[in-house]
Coordinates of C-alpha atoms in Angstrom, one line a residue:
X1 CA 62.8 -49.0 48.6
X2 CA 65.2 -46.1 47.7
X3 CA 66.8 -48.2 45.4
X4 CA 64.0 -49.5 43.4
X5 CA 63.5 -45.5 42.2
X6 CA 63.9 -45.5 38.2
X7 CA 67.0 -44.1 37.2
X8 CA 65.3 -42.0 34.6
X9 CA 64.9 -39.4 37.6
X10 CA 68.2 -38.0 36.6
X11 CA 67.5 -37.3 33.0
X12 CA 67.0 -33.6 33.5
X13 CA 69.8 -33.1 36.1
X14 CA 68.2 -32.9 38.9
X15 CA 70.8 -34.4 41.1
X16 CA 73.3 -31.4 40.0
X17 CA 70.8 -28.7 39.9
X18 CA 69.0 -28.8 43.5
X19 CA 72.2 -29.7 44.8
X20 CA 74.2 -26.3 43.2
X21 CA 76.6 -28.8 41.6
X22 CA 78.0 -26.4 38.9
X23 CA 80.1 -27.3 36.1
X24 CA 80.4 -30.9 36.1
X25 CA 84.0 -32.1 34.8
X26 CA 85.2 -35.4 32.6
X27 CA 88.3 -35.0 30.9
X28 CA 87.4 -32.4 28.5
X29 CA 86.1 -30.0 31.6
X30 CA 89.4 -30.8 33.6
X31 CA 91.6 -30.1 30.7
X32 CA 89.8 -26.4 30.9
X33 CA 90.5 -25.9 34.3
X34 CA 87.6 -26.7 35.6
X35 CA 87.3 -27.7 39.7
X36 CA 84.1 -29.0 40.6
X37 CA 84.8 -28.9 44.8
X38 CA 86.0 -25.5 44.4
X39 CA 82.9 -24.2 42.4
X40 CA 80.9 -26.1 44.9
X41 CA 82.3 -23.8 47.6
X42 CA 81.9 -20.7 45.3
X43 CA 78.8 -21.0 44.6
X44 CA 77.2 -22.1 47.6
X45 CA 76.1 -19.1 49.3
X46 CA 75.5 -17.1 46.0
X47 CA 72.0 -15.3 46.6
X48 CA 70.8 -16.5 43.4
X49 CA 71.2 -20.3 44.2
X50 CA 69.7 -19.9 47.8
X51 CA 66.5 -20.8 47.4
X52 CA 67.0 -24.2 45.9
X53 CA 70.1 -24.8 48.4
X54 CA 67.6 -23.8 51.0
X55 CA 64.6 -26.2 50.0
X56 CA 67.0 -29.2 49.9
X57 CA 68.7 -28.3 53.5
X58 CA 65.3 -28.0 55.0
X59 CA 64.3 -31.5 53.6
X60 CA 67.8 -32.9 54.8
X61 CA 67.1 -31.7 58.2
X62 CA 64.1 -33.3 58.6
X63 CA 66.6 -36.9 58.4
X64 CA 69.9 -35.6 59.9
X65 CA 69.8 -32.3 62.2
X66 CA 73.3 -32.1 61.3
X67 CA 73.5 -29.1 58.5
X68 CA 76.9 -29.6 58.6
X69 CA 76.6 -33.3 57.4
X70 CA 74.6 -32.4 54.5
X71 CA 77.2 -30.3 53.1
X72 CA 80.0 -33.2 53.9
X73 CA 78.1 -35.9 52.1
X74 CA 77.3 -32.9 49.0
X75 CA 80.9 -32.6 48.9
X76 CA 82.0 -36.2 49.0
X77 CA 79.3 -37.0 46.6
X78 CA 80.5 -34.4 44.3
X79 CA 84.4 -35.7 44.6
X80 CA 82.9 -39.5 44.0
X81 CA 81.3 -38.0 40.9
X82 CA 83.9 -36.2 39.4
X83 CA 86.3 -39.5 39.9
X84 CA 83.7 -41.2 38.3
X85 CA 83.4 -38.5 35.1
X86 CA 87.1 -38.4 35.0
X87 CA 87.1 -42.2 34.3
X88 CA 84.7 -42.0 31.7
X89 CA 85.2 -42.0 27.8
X90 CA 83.9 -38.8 26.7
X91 CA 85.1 -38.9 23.4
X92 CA 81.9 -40.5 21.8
X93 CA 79.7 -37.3 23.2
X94 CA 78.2 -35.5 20.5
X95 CA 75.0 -33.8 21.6
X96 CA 73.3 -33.1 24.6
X97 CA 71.3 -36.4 24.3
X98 CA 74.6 -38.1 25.4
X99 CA 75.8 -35.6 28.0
X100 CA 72.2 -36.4 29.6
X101 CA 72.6 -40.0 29.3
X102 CA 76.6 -40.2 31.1
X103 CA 74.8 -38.1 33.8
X104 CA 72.2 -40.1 34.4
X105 CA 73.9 -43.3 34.7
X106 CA 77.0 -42.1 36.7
X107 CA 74.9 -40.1 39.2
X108 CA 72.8 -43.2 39.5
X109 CA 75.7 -44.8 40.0
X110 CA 77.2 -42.6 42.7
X111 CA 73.9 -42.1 44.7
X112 CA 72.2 -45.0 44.6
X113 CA 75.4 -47.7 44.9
X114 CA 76.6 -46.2 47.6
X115 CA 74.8 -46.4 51.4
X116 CA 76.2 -43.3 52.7
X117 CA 74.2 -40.7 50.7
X118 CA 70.9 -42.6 51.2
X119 CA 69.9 -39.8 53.5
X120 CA 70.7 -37.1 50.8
X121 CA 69.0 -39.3 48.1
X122 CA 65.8 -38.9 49.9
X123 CA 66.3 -35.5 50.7
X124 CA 66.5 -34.5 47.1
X125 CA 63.4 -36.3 46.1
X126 CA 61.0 -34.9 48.9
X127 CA 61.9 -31.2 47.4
X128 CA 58.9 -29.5 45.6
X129 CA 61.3 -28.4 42.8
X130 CA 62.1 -31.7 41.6
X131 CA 58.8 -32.7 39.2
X132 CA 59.5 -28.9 37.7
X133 CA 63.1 -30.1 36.7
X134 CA 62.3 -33.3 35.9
X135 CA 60.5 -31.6 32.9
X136 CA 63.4 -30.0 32.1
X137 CA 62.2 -26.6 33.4
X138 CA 65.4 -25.1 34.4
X139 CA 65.6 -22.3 36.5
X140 CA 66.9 -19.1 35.3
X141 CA 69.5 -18.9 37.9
X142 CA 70.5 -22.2 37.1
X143 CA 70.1 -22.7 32.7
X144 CA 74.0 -21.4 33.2
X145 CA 74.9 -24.5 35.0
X146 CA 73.1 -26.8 32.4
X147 CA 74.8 -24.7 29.7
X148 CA 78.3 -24.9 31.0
X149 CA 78.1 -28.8 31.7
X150 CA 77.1 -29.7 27.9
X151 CA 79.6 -27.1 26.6
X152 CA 82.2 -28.3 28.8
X153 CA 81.9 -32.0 27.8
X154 CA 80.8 -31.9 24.4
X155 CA 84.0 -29.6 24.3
X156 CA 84.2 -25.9 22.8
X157 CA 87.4 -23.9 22.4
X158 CA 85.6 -21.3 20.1
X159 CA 84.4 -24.1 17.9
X160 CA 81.5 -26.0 16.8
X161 CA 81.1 -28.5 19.7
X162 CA 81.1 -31.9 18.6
X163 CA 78.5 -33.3 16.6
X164 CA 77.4 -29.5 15.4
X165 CA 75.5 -26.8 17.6
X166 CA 76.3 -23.8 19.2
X167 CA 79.6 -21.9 18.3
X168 CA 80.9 -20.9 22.1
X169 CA 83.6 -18.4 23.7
X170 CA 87.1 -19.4 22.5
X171 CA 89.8 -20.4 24.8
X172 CA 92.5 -18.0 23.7
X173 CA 93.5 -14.3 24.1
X174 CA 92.4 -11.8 26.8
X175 CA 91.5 -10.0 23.2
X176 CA 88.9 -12.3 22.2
X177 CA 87.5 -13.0 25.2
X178 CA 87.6 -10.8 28.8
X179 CA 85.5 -12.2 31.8
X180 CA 85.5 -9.9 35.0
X181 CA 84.2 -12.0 38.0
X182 CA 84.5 -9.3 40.1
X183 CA 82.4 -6.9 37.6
X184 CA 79.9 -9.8 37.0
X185 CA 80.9 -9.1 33.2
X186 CA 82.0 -11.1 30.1
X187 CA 82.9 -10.3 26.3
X188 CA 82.9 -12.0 23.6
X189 CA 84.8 -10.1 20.9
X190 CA 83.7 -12.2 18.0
X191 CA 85.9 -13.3 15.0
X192 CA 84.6 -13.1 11.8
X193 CA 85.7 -16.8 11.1
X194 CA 82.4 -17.7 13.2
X195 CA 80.9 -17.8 10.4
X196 CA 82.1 -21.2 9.7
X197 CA 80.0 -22.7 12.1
X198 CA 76.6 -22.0 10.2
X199 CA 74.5 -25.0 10.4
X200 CA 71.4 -25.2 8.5
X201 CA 71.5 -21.4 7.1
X202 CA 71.7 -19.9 10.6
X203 CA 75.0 -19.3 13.3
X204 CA 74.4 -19.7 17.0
X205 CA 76.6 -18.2 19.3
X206 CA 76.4 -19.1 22.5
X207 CA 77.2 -17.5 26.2
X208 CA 74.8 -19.6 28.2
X209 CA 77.4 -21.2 29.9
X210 CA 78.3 -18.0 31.9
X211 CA 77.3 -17.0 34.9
X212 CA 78.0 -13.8 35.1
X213 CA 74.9 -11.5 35.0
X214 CA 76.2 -9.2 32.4
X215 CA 77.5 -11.1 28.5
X216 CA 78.0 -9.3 25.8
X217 CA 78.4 -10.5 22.2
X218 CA 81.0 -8.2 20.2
X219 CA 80.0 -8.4 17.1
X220 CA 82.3 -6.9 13.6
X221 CA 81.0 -5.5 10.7
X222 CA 82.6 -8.3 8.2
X223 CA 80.9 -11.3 10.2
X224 CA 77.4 -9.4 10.0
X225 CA 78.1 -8.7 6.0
X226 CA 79.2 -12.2 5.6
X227 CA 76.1 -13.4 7.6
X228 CA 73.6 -11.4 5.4
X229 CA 75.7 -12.1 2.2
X230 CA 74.8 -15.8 2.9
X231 CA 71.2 -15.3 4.0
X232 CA 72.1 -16.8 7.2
X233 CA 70.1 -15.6 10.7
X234 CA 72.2 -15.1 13.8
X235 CA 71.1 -16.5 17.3
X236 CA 72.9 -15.6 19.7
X237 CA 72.2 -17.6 23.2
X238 CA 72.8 -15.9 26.3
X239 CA 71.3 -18.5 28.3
X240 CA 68.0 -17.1 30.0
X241 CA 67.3 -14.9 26.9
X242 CA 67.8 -15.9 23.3
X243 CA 67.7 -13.7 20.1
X244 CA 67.3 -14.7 16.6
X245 CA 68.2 -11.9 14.3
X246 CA 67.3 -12.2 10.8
X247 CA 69.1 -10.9 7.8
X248 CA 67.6 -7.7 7.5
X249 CA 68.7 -7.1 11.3
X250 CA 72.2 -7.8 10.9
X251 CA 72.5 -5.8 7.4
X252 CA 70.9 -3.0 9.7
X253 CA 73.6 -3.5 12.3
X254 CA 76.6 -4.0 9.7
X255 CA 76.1 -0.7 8.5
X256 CA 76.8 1.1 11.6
X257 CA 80.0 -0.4 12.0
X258 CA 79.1 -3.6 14.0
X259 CA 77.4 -3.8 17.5
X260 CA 78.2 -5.2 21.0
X261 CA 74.9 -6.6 21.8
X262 CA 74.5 -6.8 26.0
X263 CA 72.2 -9.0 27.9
X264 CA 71.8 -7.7 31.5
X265 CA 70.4 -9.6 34.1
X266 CA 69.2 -7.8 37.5
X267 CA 66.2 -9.0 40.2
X268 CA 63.0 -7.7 39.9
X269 CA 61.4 -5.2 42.5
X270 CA 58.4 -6.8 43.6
X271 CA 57.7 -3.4 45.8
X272 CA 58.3 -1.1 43.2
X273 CA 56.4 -3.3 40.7
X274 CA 53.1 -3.0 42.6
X275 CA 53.2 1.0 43.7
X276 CA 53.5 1.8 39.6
X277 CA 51.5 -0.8 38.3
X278 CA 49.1 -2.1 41.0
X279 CA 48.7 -5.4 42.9
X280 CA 48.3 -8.9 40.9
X281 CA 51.8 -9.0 39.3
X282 CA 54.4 -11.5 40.3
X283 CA 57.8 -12.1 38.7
X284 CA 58.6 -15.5 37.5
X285 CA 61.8 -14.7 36.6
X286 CA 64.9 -12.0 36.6
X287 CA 64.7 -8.7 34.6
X288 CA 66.7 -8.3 31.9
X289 CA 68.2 -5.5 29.5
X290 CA 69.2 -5.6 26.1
X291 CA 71.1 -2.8 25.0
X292 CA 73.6 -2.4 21.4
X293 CA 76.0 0.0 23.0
X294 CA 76.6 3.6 21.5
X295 CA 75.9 2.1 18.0
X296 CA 72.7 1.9 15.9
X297 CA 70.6 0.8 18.5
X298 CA 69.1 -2.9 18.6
X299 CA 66.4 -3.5 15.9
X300 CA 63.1 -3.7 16.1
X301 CA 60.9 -6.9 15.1
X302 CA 63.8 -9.5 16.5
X303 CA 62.1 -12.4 17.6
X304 CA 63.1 -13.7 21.0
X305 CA 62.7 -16.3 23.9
X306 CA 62.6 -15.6 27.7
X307 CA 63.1 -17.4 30.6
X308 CA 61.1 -17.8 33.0
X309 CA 61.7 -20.1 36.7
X310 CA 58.7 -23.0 36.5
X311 CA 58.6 -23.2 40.4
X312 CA 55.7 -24.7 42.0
X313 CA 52.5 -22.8 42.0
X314 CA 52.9 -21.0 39.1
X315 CA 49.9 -20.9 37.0
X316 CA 51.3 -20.7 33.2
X317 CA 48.6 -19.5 31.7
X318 CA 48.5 -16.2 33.2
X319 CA 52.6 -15.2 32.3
X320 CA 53.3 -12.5 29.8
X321 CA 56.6 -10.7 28.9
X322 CA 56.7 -7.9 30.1
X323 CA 58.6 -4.5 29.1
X324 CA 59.5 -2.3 32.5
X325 CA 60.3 1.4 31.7
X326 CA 62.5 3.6 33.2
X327 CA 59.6 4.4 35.5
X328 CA 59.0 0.9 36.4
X329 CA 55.5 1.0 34.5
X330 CA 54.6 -1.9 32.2
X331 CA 53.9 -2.6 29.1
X332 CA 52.4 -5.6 27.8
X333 CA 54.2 -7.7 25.1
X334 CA 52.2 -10.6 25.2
X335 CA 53.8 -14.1 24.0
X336 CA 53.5 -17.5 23.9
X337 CA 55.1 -20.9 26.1
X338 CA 57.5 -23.0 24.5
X339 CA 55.9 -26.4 24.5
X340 CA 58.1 -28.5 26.9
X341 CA 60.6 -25.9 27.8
X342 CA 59.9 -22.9 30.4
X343 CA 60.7 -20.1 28.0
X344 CA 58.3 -17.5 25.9
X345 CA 58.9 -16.3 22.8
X346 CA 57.6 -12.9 21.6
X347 CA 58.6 -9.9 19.4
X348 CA 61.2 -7.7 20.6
X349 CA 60.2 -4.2 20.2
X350 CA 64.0 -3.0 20.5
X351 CA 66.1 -1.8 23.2
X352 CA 64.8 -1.8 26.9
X353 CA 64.5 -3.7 29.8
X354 CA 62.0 -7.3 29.7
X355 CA 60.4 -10.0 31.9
X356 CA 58.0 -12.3 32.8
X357 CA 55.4 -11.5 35.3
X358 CA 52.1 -13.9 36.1
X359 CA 49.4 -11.6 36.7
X360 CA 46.3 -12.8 39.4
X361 CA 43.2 -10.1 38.4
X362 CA 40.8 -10.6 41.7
X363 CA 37.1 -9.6 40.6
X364 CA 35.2 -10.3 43.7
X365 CA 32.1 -10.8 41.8
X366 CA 33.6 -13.7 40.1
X367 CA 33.9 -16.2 42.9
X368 CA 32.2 -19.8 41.9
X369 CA 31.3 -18.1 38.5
X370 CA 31.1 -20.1 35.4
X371 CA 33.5 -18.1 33.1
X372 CA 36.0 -17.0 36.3
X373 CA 38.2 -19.1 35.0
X374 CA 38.2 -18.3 31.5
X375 CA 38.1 -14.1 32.9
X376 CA 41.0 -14.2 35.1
X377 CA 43.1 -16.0 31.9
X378 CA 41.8 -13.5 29.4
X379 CA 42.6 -10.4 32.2
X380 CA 45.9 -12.0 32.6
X381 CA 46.6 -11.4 28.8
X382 CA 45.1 -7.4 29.8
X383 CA 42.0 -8.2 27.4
X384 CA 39.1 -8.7 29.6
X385 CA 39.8 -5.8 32.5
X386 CA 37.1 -5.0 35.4
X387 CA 34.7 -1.9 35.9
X388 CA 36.4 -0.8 39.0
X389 CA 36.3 -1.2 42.9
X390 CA 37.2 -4.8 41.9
X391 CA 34.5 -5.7 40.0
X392 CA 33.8 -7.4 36.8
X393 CA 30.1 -7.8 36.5
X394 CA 30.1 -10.8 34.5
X395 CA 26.5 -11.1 33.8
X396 CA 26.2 -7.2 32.5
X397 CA 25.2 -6.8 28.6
X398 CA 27.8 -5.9 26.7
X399 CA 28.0 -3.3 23.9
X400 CA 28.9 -3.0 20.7
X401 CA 31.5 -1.1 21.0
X402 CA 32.6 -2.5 24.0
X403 CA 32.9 -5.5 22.2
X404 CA 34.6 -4.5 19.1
X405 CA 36.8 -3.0 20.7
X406 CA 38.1 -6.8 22.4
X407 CA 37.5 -8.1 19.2
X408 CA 40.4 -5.9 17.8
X409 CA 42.5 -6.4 21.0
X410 CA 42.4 -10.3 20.6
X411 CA 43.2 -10.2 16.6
X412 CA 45.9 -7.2 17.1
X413 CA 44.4 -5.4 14.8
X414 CA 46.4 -1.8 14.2
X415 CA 44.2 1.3 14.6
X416 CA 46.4 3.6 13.0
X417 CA 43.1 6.6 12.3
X418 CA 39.7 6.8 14.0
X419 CA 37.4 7.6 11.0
X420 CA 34.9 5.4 10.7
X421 CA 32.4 6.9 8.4
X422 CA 29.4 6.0 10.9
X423 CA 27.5 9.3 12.1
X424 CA 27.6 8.6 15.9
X425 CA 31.2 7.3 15.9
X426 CA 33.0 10.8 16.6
X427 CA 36.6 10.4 15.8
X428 CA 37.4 11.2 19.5
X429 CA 35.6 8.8 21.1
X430 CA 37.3 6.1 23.2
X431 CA 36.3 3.1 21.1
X432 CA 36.5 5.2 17.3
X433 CA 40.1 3.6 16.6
X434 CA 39.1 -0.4 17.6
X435 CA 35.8 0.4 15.2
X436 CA 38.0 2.1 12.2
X437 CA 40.1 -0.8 12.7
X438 CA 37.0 -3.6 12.5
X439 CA 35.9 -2.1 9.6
X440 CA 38.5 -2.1 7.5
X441 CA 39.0 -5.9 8.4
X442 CA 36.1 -6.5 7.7
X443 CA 34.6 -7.8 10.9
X444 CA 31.9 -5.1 11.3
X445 CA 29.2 -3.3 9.8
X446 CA 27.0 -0.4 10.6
X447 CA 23.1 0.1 9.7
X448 CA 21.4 1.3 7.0
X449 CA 21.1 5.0 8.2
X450 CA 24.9 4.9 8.5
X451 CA 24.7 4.6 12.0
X452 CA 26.4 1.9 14.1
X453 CA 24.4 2.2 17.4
X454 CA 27.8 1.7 20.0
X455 CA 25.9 1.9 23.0
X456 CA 23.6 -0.8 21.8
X457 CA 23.9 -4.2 23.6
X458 CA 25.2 -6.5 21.1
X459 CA 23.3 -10.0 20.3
X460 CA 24.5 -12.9 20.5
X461 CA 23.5 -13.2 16.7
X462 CA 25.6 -9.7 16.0
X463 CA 28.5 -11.3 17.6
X464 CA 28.1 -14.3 15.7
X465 CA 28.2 -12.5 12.8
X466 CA 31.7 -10.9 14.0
X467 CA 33.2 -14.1 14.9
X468 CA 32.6 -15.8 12.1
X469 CA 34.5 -13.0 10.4
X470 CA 36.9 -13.3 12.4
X471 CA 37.6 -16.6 11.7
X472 CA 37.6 -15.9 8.3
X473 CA 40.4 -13.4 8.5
X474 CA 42.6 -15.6 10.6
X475 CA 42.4 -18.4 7.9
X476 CA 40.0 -20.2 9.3
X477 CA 36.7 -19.9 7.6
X478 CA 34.7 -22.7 7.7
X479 CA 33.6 -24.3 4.2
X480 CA 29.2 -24.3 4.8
X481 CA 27.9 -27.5 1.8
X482 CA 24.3 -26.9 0.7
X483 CA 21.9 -27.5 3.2
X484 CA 24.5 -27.8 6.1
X485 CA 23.7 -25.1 7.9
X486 CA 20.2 -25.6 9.1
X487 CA 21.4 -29.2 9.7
X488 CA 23.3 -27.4 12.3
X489 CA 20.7 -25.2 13.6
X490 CA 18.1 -27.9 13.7
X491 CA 19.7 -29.1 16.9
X492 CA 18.6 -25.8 18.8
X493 CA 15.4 -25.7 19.6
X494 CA 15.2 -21.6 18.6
X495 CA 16.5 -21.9 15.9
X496 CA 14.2 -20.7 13.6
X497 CA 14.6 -17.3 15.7
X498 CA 18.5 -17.1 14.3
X499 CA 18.1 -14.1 11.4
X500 CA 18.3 -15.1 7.5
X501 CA 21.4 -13.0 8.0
X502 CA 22.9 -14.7 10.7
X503 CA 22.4 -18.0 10.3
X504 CA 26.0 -18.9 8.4
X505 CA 27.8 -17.2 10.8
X506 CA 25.4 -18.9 13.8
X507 CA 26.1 -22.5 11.8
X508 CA 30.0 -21.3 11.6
X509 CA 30.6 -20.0 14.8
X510 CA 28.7 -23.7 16.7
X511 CA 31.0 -25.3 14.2
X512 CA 33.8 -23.8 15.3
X513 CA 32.9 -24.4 19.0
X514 CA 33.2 -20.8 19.5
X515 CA 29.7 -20.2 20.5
X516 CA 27.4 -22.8 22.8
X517 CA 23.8 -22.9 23.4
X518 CA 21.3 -21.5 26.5
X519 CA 19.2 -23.8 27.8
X520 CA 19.1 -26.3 24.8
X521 CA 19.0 -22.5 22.1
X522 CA 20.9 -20.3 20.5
X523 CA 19.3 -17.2 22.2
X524 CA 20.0 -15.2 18.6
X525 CA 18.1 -11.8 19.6
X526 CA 19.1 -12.1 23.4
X527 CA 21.8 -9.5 24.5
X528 CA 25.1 -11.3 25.1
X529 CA 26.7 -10.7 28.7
X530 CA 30.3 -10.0 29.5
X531 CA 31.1 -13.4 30.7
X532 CA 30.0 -14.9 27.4
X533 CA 31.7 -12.1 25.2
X534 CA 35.5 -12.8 27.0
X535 CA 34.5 -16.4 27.3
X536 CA 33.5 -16.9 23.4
X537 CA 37.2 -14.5 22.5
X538 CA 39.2 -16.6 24.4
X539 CA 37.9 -19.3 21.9
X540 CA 38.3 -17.5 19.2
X541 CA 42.3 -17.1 20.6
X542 CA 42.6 -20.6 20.7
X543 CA 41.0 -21.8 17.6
X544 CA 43.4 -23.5 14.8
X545 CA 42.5 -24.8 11.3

């Protein structure tokens, strides 16, 4: 039965991965030195690797109580594997593609062939880690490994790997490129002839292959002026964290003289975590600081990607990155998943120290609730937040400034006064900024005594009214022919209760499936609840053109 398993299991590396084999070789890895036995033995018993090594040994157990055996047939899998790689032509390699497809067939090969690792074989596929890899969900702790096994066969030697991609460390001089194992640090001291390798008006260096926790890229003037001469953006790869810095960036960095640009990895304290910042926050992945040395400092605006470890029980939706200060307080940076790949990009707001947390809001009153769901996602991205003593009270009305004030949360909005020009908006009240910033988008508007009423529950036709705005400022405004609208409405059985002045944004915001019904209506001139105010913004978030 074992036998009859697809081969397309090891597409993602699953066999090397759960197994710690780092650093597969082939003729291009052994020429580098490269001894996959003795990494095998190195890298066994690093902390970092322990959980997967642990999950597989357990599984093992349950088929051989011999731990012992478990690492004899790892071992003599690994030297049947490397014979096998060692034996293979290599020399057609030229992207990842084909490093994937010579691993899949010669692990297959090894493993399933061969009678004495049937008990590992079924060991590896009872872990709970191996669906997550499958996807190609790499952990953190292990995105070196992958790295370091495509550089290594593709081949590298400081130059474009074959087949065009990432530019990686060179082989030569302790002056161009120092690793200390025993400091857990590696630099890169750039040369400006890098800039050869630009592909498609952008130069990727890469350091993913290391394993070291600290990589820095050194990085000289001339290369950064060539870089923005050309219009050309920079990513440089460190593995778990990727920037891309664009021309404006690097014409900042080039005039301070160049910049070493470090990428520090450290584990997160769960402990300290929760005594600054409270309970519901759980890492899903390593911290880690960028720094630019003594220089100019890193630039603001850089866009970036974060990984994060896919394990099981996860719940994706409710990760964000994460800055930690030097107080171990957070602040939230939002982002968004990489379809397909366990990263998140977001905006880098400069030097500091970043990661990515999933964070579990518990509102007691929530339980078997029809927007819980919808609350604890819209929480997790520190929109919706609770009244206290764990509460949310769901089915409360909402006000109008309470709800403005999410409306220019979910649309990021900048509030940079608080004058709003309404009489009972004093500049110092909590909610005067989110309103100075709705009206100058255009998503609000008072009465016509100049008041705006913020204590007032809104109506589900007021927020309409905002929505529909609000669609129309992200691009998305919906395009009403003659006579549509009440063909819309006419399916509600109040809707002859919907305001004259409401009823194109009521059409718009059904339209939009932003805004449902009540019992078969509209419920225009009821007062909207919590629930339906995060549940109807979470829409919004998610509507495209």
């Amino acid at each position: 039965m074992l036998r009859r398993v697809s081969t397309r299991v090891f597409t993602c590396w699953t066999l090397l991965f759960l197994m710690l084999l780092s650093l597969v070789g082939g003729p291009a890895a052994q020429a580098a030195g490269l001894n996959l036995l003795g990494l095998y033995d190195r890298l066994k018993d690093d902390p970092a690797y322990q959980p997967y090594r642990q999950e597989l040994q357990e599984e093992y157990l349950k088929l051989n109580s011999s731990g012992q055996a478990m690492d004899g047939d790892i071992r003599s899998f690994l030297a049947d594997l490397q014979e096998r790689l060692a034996a293979a032509d290599t020399s057609s390699l030229k992207d990842e593609n084909d490093v994937n497809a010579l691993m899949m067939k010669t692990a297959a090969e090894v493993l399933f062939t061969d009678e004495k690792y049937t008990t590992l074989a079924n060991a590896l596929t009872a872990t709970s880690d191996f669906q997550s890899i499958l996807k190609g969900n790499f952990p953190p702790a292990l995105e070196p490994v992958r790295r370091e096994v495509v550089n290594a066969l593709l081949g590298g030697g400081g130059q474009v790997a074959a087949g065009g991609g990432a530019v990686v460390p060179p082989t030569g001089t302790e002056e161009e490129f120092k690793r200390d194992a025993a400091a857990g640090v590696v630099t890169w001291r750039v040369r400006p002839e890098a800039a050869a390798g630009i592909k498609n008006n952008k130069l990727v260096l890469s350091l993913a292959g290391e394993t070291v926790p600290t990589r820095t890229f050194s990085l000289p003037p001339a290369l950064l002026q060539d870089l923005g001469q050309k219009k050309a953006e920079l990513e440089l790869d460190y593995g778990p964290v990727v920037l891309n810095l664009p021309p404006a960036s690097l014409a900042a960095l080039s005039v301070s003289g160049g910049a070493d640009l470090t990428c520090r990895q450290e584990s997160p304290d769960p402990a300290q975590i929760k005594d600054v910042n409270g309970p519901g926050y759980n890492a899903a992945g390593m911290v880690y600081t960028l720094t630019a040395g003594d220089k100019a400092g890193l630039p603001a605006g850089i866009p970036a990607r974060i990984k994060y470890e896919d394990r099981q029980g996860l719940d994706r939706d409710l990760l964000g990155v994460y800055q930690v200060k030097s107080d171990g307080s957070l602040v939230y940076l939002g982002g968004h998943g990489v379809a397909g790949s366990p990263y998140m990009e977001f905006v880098l707001p400069g030097e500091g120290s970043y990661v990515v947390l999933e964070y579990r809001a518990d509102f007691a009153d929530l339980a078997g609730h029809w927007a819980a769901r919808d609350v604890q996602v819209m929480a997790a991205k520190h929109i919706a937040a609770g009244v206290g003593g764990g509460r949310f009270e769901p089915d409360r009305a909402i006000s109008r400034a309470e709800f403005t004030s999410l409306l220019q949360r979910v649309l990021g909005l900048t509030a940079p006064g608080a004058v709003t020009g309404f009489s009972d908006v004093p500049p110092e009240a909590w909610y005067a900024p989110s309103v100075a910033a709705a009206v100058r988008a255009g998503l609000v508007h008072g009465y016509e005594d100049k008041t705006f009423k913020p204590d007032n529950p809104v109506t589900r036709a007021e927020m309409a009214a905002m929505l529909a705005n609000a669609l129309a400022l992200k691009g998305l405004a919906v395009q009403q022919e003659p006579g549509r609208v009440e063909a819309i409405l006419q399916n509600f059985k109040d809707q002859a209760e919907v305001p004259s002045w409401a009823r194109s944004a009521m059409a718009t915001a059904v339209t939009a499936g932003i805004i449902g019904g009540r019992d078969s209506g509209l419920a225009p001139l009821e007062q909207a609840t919590r629930a339906e105010a995060v549940v109807m913004l979470k829409r919004l978030m998610e509507s495209r053109g």
